mmCIF file of C-alpha atoms in Angstrom:
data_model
loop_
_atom_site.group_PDB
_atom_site.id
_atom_site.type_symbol
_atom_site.label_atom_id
_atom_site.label_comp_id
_atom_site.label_asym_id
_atom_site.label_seq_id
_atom_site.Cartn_x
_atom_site.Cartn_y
_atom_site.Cartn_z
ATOM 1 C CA UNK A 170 88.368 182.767 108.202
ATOM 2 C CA UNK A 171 86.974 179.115 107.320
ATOM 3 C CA UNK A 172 90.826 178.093 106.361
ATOM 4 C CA UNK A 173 92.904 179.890 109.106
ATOM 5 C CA UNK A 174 96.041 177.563 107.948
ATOM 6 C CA UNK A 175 96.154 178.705 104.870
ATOM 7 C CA UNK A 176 94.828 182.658 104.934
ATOM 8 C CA UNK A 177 96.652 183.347 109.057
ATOM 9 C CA UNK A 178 100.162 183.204 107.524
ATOM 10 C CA UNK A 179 99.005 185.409 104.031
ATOM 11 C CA UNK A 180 97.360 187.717 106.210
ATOM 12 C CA UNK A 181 100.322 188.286 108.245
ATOM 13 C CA UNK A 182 102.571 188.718 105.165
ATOM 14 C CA UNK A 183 99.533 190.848 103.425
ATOM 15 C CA UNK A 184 99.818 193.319 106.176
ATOM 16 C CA UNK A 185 103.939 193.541 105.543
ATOM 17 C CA UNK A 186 104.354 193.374 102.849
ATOM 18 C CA UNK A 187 101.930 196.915 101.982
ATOM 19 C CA UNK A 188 103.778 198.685 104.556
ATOM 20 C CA UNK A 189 106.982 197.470 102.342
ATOM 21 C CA UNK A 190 105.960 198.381 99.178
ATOM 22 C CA UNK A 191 108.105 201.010 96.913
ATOM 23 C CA UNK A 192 104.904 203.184 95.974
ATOM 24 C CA UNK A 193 102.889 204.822 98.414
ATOM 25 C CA UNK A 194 99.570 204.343 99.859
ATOM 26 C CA UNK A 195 97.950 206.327 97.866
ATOM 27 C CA UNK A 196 99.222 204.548 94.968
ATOM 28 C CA UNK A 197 98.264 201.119 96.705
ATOM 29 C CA UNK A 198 94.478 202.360 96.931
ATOM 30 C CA UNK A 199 94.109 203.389 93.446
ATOM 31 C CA UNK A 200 95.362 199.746 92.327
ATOM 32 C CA UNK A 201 93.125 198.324 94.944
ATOM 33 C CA UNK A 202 90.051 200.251 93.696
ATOM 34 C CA UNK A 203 91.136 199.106 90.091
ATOM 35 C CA UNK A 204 91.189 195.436 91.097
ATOM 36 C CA UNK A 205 87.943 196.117 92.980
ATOM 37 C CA UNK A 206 86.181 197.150 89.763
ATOM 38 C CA UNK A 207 87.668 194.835 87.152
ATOM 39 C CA UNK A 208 86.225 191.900 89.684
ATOM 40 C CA UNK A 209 83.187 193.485 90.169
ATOM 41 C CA UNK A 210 83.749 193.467 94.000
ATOM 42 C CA UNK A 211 81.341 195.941 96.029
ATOM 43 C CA UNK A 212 83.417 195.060 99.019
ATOM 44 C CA UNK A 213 86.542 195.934 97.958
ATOM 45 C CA UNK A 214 85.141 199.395 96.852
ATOM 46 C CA UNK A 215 83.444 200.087 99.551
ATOM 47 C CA UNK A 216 86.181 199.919 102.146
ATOM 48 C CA UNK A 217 88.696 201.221 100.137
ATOM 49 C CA UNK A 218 87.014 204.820 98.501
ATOM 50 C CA UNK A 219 87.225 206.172 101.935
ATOM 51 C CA UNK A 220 91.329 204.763 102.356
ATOM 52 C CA UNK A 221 91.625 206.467 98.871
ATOM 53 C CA UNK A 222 90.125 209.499 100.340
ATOM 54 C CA UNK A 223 92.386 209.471 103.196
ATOM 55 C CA UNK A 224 95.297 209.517 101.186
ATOM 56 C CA UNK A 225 94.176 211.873 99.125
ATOM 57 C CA UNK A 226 92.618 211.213 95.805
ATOM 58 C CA UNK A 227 89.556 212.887 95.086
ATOM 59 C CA UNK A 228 86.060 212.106 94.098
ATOM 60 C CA UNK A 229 86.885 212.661 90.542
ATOM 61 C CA UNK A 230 89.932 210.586 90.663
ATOM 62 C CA UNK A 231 88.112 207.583 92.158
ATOM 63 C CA UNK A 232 85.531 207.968 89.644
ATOM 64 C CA UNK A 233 87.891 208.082 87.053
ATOM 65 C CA UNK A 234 89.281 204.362 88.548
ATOM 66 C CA UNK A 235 86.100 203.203 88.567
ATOM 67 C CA UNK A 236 85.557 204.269 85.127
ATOM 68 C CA UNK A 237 88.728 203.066 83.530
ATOM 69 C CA UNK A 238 89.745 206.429 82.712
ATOM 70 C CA UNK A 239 93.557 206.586 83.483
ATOM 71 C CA UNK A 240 93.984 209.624 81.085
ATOM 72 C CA UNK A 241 92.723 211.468 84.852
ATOM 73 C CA UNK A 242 96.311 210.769 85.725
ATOM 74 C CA UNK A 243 100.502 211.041 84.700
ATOM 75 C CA UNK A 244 103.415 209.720 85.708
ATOM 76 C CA UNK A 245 103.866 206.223 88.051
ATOM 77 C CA UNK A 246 99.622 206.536 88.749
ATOM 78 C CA UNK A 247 98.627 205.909 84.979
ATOM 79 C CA UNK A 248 101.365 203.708 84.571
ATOM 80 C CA UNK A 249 100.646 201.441 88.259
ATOM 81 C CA UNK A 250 96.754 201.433 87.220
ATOM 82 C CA UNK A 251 97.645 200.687 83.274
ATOM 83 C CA UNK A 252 99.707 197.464 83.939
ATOM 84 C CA UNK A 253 96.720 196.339 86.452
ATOM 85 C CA UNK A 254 94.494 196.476 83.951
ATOM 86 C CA UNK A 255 97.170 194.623 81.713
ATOM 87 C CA UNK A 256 97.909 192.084 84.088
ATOM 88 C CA UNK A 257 94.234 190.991 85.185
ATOM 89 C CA UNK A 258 92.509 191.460 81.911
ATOM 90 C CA UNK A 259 95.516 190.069 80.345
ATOM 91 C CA UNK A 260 97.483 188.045 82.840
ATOM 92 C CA UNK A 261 100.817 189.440 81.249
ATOM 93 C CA UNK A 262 101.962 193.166 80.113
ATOM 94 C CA UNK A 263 102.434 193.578 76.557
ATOM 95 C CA UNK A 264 105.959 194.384 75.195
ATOM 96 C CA UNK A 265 104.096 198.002 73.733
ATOM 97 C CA UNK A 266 103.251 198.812 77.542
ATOM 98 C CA UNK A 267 106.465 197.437 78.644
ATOM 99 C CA UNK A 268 107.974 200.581 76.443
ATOM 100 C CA UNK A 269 105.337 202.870 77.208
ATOM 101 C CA UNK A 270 105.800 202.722 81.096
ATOM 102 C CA UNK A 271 107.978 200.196 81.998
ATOM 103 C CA UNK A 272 110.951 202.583 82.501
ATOM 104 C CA UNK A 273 108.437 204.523 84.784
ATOM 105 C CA UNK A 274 109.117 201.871 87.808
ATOM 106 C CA UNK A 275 111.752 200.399 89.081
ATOM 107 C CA UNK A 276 112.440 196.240 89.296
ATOM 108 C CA UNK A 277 110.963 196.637 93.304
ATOM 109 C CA UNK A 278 108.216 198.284 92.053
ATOM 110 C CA UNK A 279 107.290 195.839 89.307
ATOM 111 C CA UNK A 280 107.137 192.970 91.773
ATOM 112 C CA UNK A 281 105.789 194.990 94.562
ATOM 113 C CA UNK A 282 102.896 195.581 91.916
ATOM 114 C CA UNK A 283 102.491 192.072 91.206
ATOM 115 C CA UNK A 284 102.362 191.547 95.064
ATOM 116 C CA UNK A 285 99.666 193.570 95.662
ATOM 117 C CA UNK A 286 97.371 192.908 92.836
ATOM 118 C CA UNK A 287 97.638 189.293 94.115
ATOM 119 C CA UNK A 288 96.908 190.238 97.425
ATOM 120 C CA UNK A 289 93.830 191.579 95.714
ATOM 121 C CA UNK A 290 92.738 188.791 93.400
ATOM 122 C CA UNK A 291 92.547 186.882 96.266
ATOM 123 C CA UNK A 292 90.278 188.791 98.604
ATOM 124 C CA UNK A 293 87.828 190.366 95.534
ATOM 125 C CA UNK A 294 87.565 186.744 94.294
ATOM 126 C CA UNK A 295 87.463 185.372 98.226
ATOM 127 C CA UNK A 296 84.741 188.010 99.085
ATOM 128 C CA UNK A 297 82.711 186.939 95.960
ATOM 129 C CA UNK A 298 82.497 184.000 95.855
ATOM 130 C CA UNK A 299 81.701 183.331 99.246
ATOM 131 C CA UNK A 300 79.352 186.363 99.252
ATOM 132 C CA UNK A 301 80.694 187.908 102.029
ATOM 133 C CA UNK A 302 78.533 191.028 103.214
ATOM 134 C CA UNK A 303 79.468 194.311 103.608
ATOM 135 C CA UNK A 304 79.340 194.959 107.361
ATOM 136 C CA UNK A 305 76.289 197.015 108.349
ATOM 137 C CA UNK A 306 79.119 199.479 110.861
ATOM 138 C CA UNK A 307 80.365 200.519 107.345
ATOM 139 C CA UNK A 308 79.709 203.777 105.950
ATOM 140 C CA UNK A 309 76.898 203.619 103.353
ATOM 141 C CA UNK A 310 79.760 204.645 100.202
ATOM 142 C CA UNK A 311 78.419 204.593 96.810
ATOM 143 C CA UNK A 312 78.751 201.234 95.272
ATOM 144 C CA UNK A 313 80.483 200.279 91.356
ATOM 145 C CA UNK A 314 77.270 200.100 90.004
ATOM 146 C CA UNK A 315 76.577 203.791 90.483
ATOM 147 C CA UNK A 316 75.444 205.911 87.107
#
């Protein structure tokens, strides 16, 4: 953990604060897997298909993440992976997607959302830049740079 000061105490409120969160897991993987594409991080993708699996979204559905394709899904989904895209590509949410699905979450579920894609940043980025490797007990899952 090369910086145990500073990563112990988010890891301990990384772990809360998911188990907090006002969408459910399900929910939480898609995001992750969006986050895990749009930073081009293998490792996030890798150990979180099989999570998204668990909680139910199918092989289509996490293809469709991977592809940017959010038409694959309605209600709080599209609008929970839309405003990822918005607010990584963009670093803000427009006031157009503000009216097109902002009245699809509540104000915990905005902020939860902005908790966990910056959970997210923080361990794609972390796991790139340092190169971390994917750990050779993990199941050999198709990578993002699948055709």
């Amino acid at each position: 953990m090369h910086s145990p000061d500073l990563l112990g105490p988010f890891l301990n409120w990384w772990v809360t604060s998911k188990s907090s969160m006002a969408f459910g897991e399900r929910q939480q993987e898609l995001v992750i897997l969006r986050i895990g594409c749009l930073y081009a991080s293998d490792y996030v993708w890798k150990h979180h298909v099989p999570v998204a699996q668990e909680f139910g979204a199918s092989d289509e559905e996490i293809e469709a993440v991977r592809l940017g394709r959010f038409e694959a899904f309605s209600g709080l989904e599209r609008a929970l992976l839309t405003l990822t895209e918005a607010m990584v590509e963009e670093r803000t949410v427009s006031a157009e997607l503000w009216a097109a699905y902002g009245s699809q979450l509540s104000a915990q579920q905005v902020v939860d959302l902005i908790g966990l894609i910056s959970q997210y940043v923080l361990f794609a980025l972390t796991n790139n830049v340092l190169q971390v490797p994917i750990e050779a007990s993990m199941p050999d899952a198709p990578g993002l740079t699948q055709s």
